[in-house]
Coordinates of C-alpha atoms in Angstrom, one line a residue:
M245 CA 0.0 0.0 0.0
S246 CA 2.8 2.3 0.8
E247 CA 4.4 1.8 -2.6
L248 CA 1.2 2.7 -4.3
I249 CA 0.8 6.0 -2.3
V250 CA 4.5 6.9 -2.9
G251 CA 4.3 6.1 -6.5
L252 CA 1.1 8.0 -7.1
L253 CA 2.5 11.1 -5.2
M254 CA 5.7 11.1 -7.3
V255 CA 3.7 10.9 -10.5
W256 CA 1.4 13.8 -9.4
I257 CA 4.4 16.0 -8.4
V258 CA 6.1 15.4 -11.8
L259 CA 3.0 15.9 -13.8
R260 CA 2.1 19.1 -11.8
D261 CA 5.6 20.4 -12.4
L262 CA 5.2 19.9 -16.1
F263 CA 1.7 21.4 -16.2
V264 CA 2.4 24.6 -14.2
G265 CA 6.0 25.1 -15.5
V266 CA 5.5 24.4 -19.2
I267 CA 1.8 24.4 -20.2
V268 CA 0.4 27.3 -18.1
P269 CA 1.4 30.4 -19.9
R270 CA 1.8 32.6 -16.7
P271 CA 4.2 32.9 -13.8
A272 CA 4.2 29.5 -12.0
R273 CA 3.6 29.6 -8.2
G274 CA 4.0 26.9 -5.7
R275 CA 6.4 26.2 -2.7
F276 CA 7.6 23.0 -4.2
R277 CA 8.7 23.1 -7.8
P278 CA 11.3 20.4 -8.5
S279 CA 12.3 22.0 -11.8
N280 CA 13.1 25.4 -10.3
M281 CA 15.0 23.7 -7.6
L282 CA 17.1 21.6 -10.0
V283 CA 17.8 24.7 -12.2
R284 CA 19.0 26.9 -9.4
W285 CA 21.1 24.3 -7.6
S286 CA 22.7 23.1 -10.7
W287 CA 23.4 26.8 -11.8
R288 CA 25.3 27.3 -8.6
V289 CA 27.6 24.4 -9.3
W290 CA 27.9 25.3 -13.1
R291 CA 28.5 29.0 -12.3
W292 CA 31.3 28.0 -9.9
I293 CA 32.9 25.8 -12.5
G294 CA 32.6 28.5 -15.3
N295 CA 34.1 31.2 -13.2
R296 CA 37.1 29.1 -12.5
S297 CA 38.4 30.0 -16.0
T298 CA 40.5 33.1 -16.3
D299 CA 40.0 33.2 -20.1
I300 CA 36.9 35.3 -20.9
V301 CA 36.2 33.4 -24.1
T302 CA 36.3 30.0 -22.3
R303 CA 34.2 31.4 -19.3
E304 CA 31.4 32.7 -21.5
A305 CA 31.4 29.5 -23.5
R306 CA 31.0 27.4 -20.4
L307 CA 28.3 29.6 -18.9
G308 CA 26.5 29.9 -22.1
A309 CA 26.2 26.1 -22.3
F310 CA 24.1 26.0 -19.2
G311 CA 20.8 27.0 -20.7
P312 CA 20.6 24.2 -23.4
A313 CA 22.2 21.6 -21.0
V314 CA 19.6 22.1 -18.2
L315 CA 16.9 21.7 -20.6
I316 CA 18.2 18.2 -21.3
L317 CA 18.6 17.6 -17.5
L318 CA 15.0 18.6 -16.9
L319 CA 13.8 16.2 -19.5
V320 CA 15.9 13.4 -18.0
A321 CA 14.7 14.4 -14.5
W322 CA 11.0 14.3 -15.6
V323 CA 11.4 10.9 -17.3
V324 CA 13.1 9.4 -14.4
G325 CA 10.6 10.8 -11.9
L326 CA 7.7 9.3 -13.9
M327 CA 9.5 5.9 -14.5
L328 CA 10.1 5.6 -10.7
G329 CA 6.6 6.8 -9.8
Y330 CA 4.8 4.4 -12.1
G331 CA 7.3 1.7 -11.3
L332 CA 6.3 1.9 -7.5
V333 CA 2.6 1.8 -8.5
L334 CA 3.1 -1.3 -10.8
H335 CA 5.3 -3.1 -8.1
S336 CA 2.3 -2.7 -5.7
I337 CA 0.2 -4.9 -8.2
R338 CA 3.1 -6.9 -9.6
D339 CA 0.9 -10.1 -9.4
Q340 CA -1.0 -8.7 -12.4
I341 CA 2.3 -8.8 -14.6
K342 CA 3.4 -12.0 -16.3
P343 CA 6.0 -13.2 -15.6
M344 CA 5.9 -11.6 -12.2
P345 CA 8.9 -9.2 -11.7
A346 CA 11.6 -10.8 -9.5
N347 CA 12.4 -7.5 -7.8
I348 CA 11.8 -3.8 -7.8
G349 CA 14.5 -3.2 -10.2
T350 CA 12.9 -5.5 -12.8
T351 CA 9.6 -3.5 -12.2
F352 CA 11.3 -0.3 -12.9
Y353 CA 12.6 -1.7 -16.2
F354 CA 9.0 -2.6 -17.2
S355 CA 7.9 0.9 -16.2
A356 CA 10.7 2.4 -18.4
V357 CA 9.7 0.4 -21.5
S358 CA 6.1 1.2 -21.0
L359 CA 6.9 5.0 -20.5
L360 CA 9.2 5.1 -23.5
T361 CA 6.5 3.0 -25.5
I362 CA 9.4 0.4 -26.4
G363 CA 7.5 -2.6 -25.6
Y364 CA 9.7 -5.6 -25.9
G365 CA 7.1 -8.0 -24.8
D366 CA 9.2 -9.7 -22.2
F367 CA 6.7 -8.5 -19.5
V368 CA 3.0 -8.3 -20.2
P369 CA 0.2 -6.7 -18.0
V370 CA -2.6 -9.2 -17.6
G371 CA -4.6 -7.8 -14.8
P372 CA -7.0 -4.8 -15.4
Y373 CA -5.3 -2.4 -13.2
A374 CA -1.8 -3.2 -14.6
R375 CA -3.1 -2.7 -18.1
L376 CA -4.7 0.5 -17.2
I377 CA -1.4 1.7 -15.5
A378 CA 0.8 0.6 -18.5
L379 CA -1.6 2.4 -21.0
T380 CA -1.6 5.4 -18.9
E381 CA 2.1 5.5 -18.6
G382 CA 2.6 5.1 -22.3
A383 CA 0.4 7.9 -23.0
T384 CA 2.2 10.0 -20.4
G385 CA 5.5 9.3 -22.1
L386 CA 4.2 10.4 -25.5
G387 CA 2.7 13.5 -23.9
V388 CA 6.0 14.4 -22.1
V389 CA 7.9 14.2 -25.4
A390 CA 5.4 16.4 -27.2
V391 CA 5.3 19.0 -24.4
V392 CA 9.1 19.3 -24.1
I393 CA 9.4 19.7 -27.9
S394 CA 6.8 22.4 -27.8
L395 CA 8.8 24.1 -25.0
L396 CA 11.9 24.1 -27.1
F397 CA 10.2 25.9 -29.9
S398 CA 8.7 28.4 -27.5
L399 CA 12.0 29.0 -25.7
Y400 CA 14.1 29.5 -28.8
G401 CA 11.6 31.8 -30.3
S402 CA 11.4 33.9 -27.2
F403 CA 15.2 33.9 -27.1
Q404 CA 15.6 35.0 -30.6
R405 CA 13.1 37.9 -30.2
R406 CA 14.9 39.0 -27.0
E407 CA 18.3 39.1 -28.7
I408 CA 17.3 41.0 -31.9
L409 CA 16.9 44.3 -30.2
I410 CA 20.0 43.8 -28.0
I411 CA 22.1 43.3 -31.1
A412 CA 20.6 46.3 -32.7
L413 CA 21.5 48.4 -29.5
D414 CA 25.0 47.9 -30.3
A415 CA 25.0 50.4 -33.2
L416 CA 23.7 53.1 -30.9
A417 CA 24.8 52.4 -27.4
G418 CA 28.1 50.6 -28.0
A419 CA 29.2 47.1 -27.0
P420 CA 29.1 46.7 -24.1
P421 CA 26.2 49.2 -24.0
S422 CA 26.0 52.4 -22.0
G423 CA 23.2 54.8 -21.4
V424 CA 25.6 57.7 -21.7
V425 CA 26.9 56.5 -25.1
L426 CA 23.3 56.0 -26.2
L427 CA 22.5 59.6 -25.6
E428 CA 25.8 60.9 -27.1
N429 CA 25.5 59.0 -30.4
S430 CA 21.8 59.9 -30.7
L431 CA 22.8 63.6 -30.7
R432 CA 26.0 63.1 -32.7
Y433 CA 24.3 61.2 -35.5
G434 CA 21.2 63.7 -35.5
M435 CA 18.9 61.0 -34.3
I436 CA 17.2 62.5 -31.3
D437 CA 13.8 61.9 -32.8
H438 CA 14.9 58.3 -33.5
L439 CA 15.7 58.1 -29.6
E440 CA 12.0 58.3 -28.9
E441 CA 11.3 55.4 -31.3
T442 CA 14.2 53.5 -29.4
F443 CA 12.5 54.1 -26.1
D444 CA 9.2 52.8 -27.5
E445 CA 10.9 49.7 -28.8
W446 CA 12.5 48.9 -25.5
K447 CA 9.1 49.5 -23.7
V448 CA 7.5 46.8 -25.7
W449 CA 10.7 44.6 -25.3
S450 CA 10.5 45.0 -21.6
A451 CA 6.9 43.8 -21.5
E452 CA 7.8 40.8 -23.7
V453 CA 10.7 39.7 -21.6
L454 CA 8.8 40.3 -18.4
E455 CA 6.0 38.0 -19.6
S456 CA 8.3 35.3 -21.1
H457 CA 10.8 35.1 -18.3
L458 CA 8.3 34.9 -15.6
A459 CA 6.4 32.2 -17.5
Y460 CA 9.6 30.2 -18.4
P461 CA 12.4 31.2 -15.9
I462 CA 15.0 29.1 -17.7
L463 CA 15.1 31.8 -20.3
A464 CA 17.0 34.1 -17.9
Y465 CA 19.9 31.5 -17.9
F466 CA 20.3 31.7 -21.7
R467 CA 23.2 34.0 -22.5
S468 CA 23.7 36.2 -25.6
S469 CA 25.8 34.6 -28.3
H470 CA 27.6 37.8 -29.1
D471 CA 30.6 39.3 -27.3
N472 CA 30.1 42.1 -24.7
E473 CA 26.2 41.7 -24.8
S474 CA 23.7 40.6 -22.3
W475 CA 20.0 41.3 -21.7
I476 CA 21.0 42.6 -18.1
S477 CA 23.4 45.2 -19.3
A478 CA 21.2 46.2 -22.3
I479 CA 18.1 47.0 -20.2
G480 CA 20.4 48.7 -17.8
A481 CA 21.9 50.9 -20.4
V482 CA 18.4 51.9 -21.8
L483 CA 17.1 52.6 -18.2
D484 CA 20.1 54.8 -17.5
A485 CA 19.4 56.7 -20.7
T486 CA 15.8 57.2 -19.7
V487 CA 16.7 58.5 -16.3
L488 CA 19.3 60.9 -17.8
A489 CA 16.7 62.0 -20.3
L490 CA 14.2 62.6 -17.5
T491 CA 16.5 64.4 -15.1
T492 CA 19.6 65.8 -16.6
V493 CA 19.3 66.8 -20.3
E494 CA 16.6 69.0 -21.8
D495 CA 16.8 68.0 -25.5
V496 CA 14.7 64.9 -25.4
H497 CA 10.9 64.5 -25.3
R498 CA 10.3 62.9 -22.0
G499 CA 7.1 61.1 -22.7
P500 CA 8.6 58.0 -24.3
A501 CA 11.5 57.9 -21.8
K502 CA 9.0 57.9 -19.0
L503 CA 7.0 55.0 -20.4
A504 CA 10.1 53.1 -21.2
Y505 CA 11.3 53.8 -17.6
G506 CA 8.1 52.7 -16.1
V507 CA 7.9 49.3 -17.9
G508 CA 11.6 48.6 -17.6
T509 CA 11.6 49.1 -13.8
H510 CA 8.6 46.9 -13.6
L511 CA 10.6 44.2 -15.4
V512 CA 13.6 44.6 -13.0
E513 CA 11.4 44.7 -9.8
D514 CA 9.3 41.7 -10.7
L515 CA 12.3 39.5 -11.9
S516 CA 14.2 40.4 -8.8
W517 CA 11.4 39.2 -6.6
F518 CA 10.9 36.0 -8.6
F519 CA 14.5 35.1 -8.5
N520 CA 15.0 36.3 -4.9
T521 CA 17.8 38.8 -5.5
S522 CA 18.4 42.1 -3.8
H523 CA 15.5 44.5 -3.4
V524 CA 17.5 47.4 -1.8
H525 CA 16.8 50.7 -3.4
E526 CA 20.0 52.9 -3.8
V527 CA 21.3 54.9 -6.6
G528 CA 24.1 52.4 -7.1
I529 CA 26.9 55.0 -8.3
E530 CA 29.0 57.7 -6.8
R531 CA 28.3 61.5 -7.5
F532 CA 31.7 61.8 -9.3
E533 CA 30.4 59.2 -11.8
F534 CA 27.3 61.1 -12.4
D535 CA 29.4 64.4 -12.9
Q536 CA 31.6 62.8 -15.3
A537 CA 28.5 61.7 -17.3
C538 CA 27.2 65.2 -17.3
E539 CA 30.4 66.6 -18.5
R540 CA 30.5 64.1 -21.5
L541 CA 26.8 65.0 -22.4
A542 CA 27.6 68.7 -22.2
E543 CA 30.6 68.2 -24.5
A544 CA 28.4 66.3 -26.9
G545 CA 26.1 69.4 -27.2
F546 CA 23.2 68.5 -24.9
T547 CA 21.5 71.4 -22.8
M548 CA 22.0 70.4 -19.2
T549 CA 19.7 71.0 -16.3
D550 CA 20.8 72.3 -12.9
R551 CA 23.5 69.9 -11.7
E552 CA 22.3 69.6 -8.1
I553 CA 18.6 69.3 -8.9
A554 CA 19.4 66.7 -11.6
W555 CA 21.3 64.6 -9.2
A556 CA 18.6 64.5 -6.6
K557 CA 16.1 63.5 -9.2
F558 CA 18.5 61.1 -10.9
S559 CA 19.3 59.4 -7.6
E560 CA 15.6 58.9 -6.8
L561 CA 14.6 57.4 -10.2
R562 CA 17.8 55.2 -10.5
S563 CA 17.2 53.8 -7.0
A564 CA 14.3 51.9 -8.4
Y565 CA 16.4 49.5 -10.3
A566 CA 20.1 49.9 -9.9
I567 CA 21.0 47.5 -7.0
P568 CA 18.3 44.7 -8.0
L569 CA 19.8 44.9 -11.6
N570 CA 23.4 44.8 -10.4
E571 CA 22.4 41.7 -8.2
M572 CA 20.9 39.9 -11.1
G573 CA 24.0 40.5 -13.1
R574 CA 26.1 39.0 -10.2
H575 CA 23.6 36.0 -10.0
W576 CA 24.1 35.3 -13.7
S577 CA 27.7 36.3 -13.8
I578 CA 27.2 39.1 -16.5
P579 CA 30.4 40.9 -17.2
P580 CA 29.9 44.4 -15.7
T581 CA 29.5 47.4 -17.8
Q582 CA 29.4 51.2 -17.2
W583 CA 27.3 51.5 -14.1
I584 CA 25.8 48.1 -14.5
G585 CA 27.1 44.7 -13.0
D586 CA 29.0 43.7 -10.0
R587 CA 29.7 46.8 -8.0
S588 CA 30.6 45.1 -4.7
F589 CA 33.9 47.0 -4.5
L590 CA 32.2 50.3 -5.0
P591 CA 31.7 52.1 -1.5
H592 CA 28.5 53.8 -2.5
R593 CA 26.8 53.1 0.9
G594 CA 27.3 56.2 3.1
G595 CA 30.7 57.0 1.6
N596 CA 32.3 60.4 0.8
G597 CA 32.2 61.8 -2.8
D598 CA 35.9 61.7 -3.2
R599 CA 36.0 57.9 -2.8
H600 CA 36.6 55.9 -5.9
E601 CA 36.3 52.4 -7.2
H602 CA 39.0 50.0 -6.7

């Protein structure tokens, strides 16, 4: 009886995990999600191994292989979980299988060939309950394969849509991207009007990434395939540009910047809560870094607002996303860029204005 209960519980856990994690197109909730636990624990080990390399190319190649590899790991985990669960159920009614399995290992073998629909015929269910379980298990195996194939198409489609705008951002914001460079190049190339279009595109991009990465969290572990690019640094650069446009320069229409800022900070806030990273709200940079950015923008030809008023507004707006975004960059080992990334050595907490980065 205990084998039957444990087996049914295992099957229910795996099927529920598949349903809420793959089929339901919304953020999956629940205290116990085996797939989420497996991804996060395996990422810690994989990240530690990847960061052992001192060569940047090797390091990025190792970390970049995690996303595809963990998909295979999840498929194996789901299949093994179902095989063991159904195996325990079958073992509880093993007298309905001919010849009767000699031990539980043999029952797991029969469960595996039933799940994978191989059917060698060396074991045959003869009782009504055994036949029902074997048929159900075979249908489950086919369903799992179909669901995983559909998941692959969905994941790679979302990944490609995410990366297209990141690659396009290189031309305007540099690689790695920078909010200051984004504004400089927009003015230098006579594309201030195009900047509004850029903010509109990233508003839509933020909404799409928020929806897809909450529904399928594994997408966050897929790294960009091009050098000096990542979705973390890209949204950070765009948000920095929107904050500078809203507080520091007067040559940009602020409506599109405000909308892009609102959706972008929503993205950062929700993902930081989902992945349980930092929720501290601080500006994340020193005053001298802001002053350097202001000098660059003034040299580029922008009309600047009052420096002190701008800094106060800039600090307030950037505090909404700076530290959570930096912590997400650390979590996924994203190479730091200007103002975005691992700033653990920057004494911005309660320090004096003349202190610098190490």
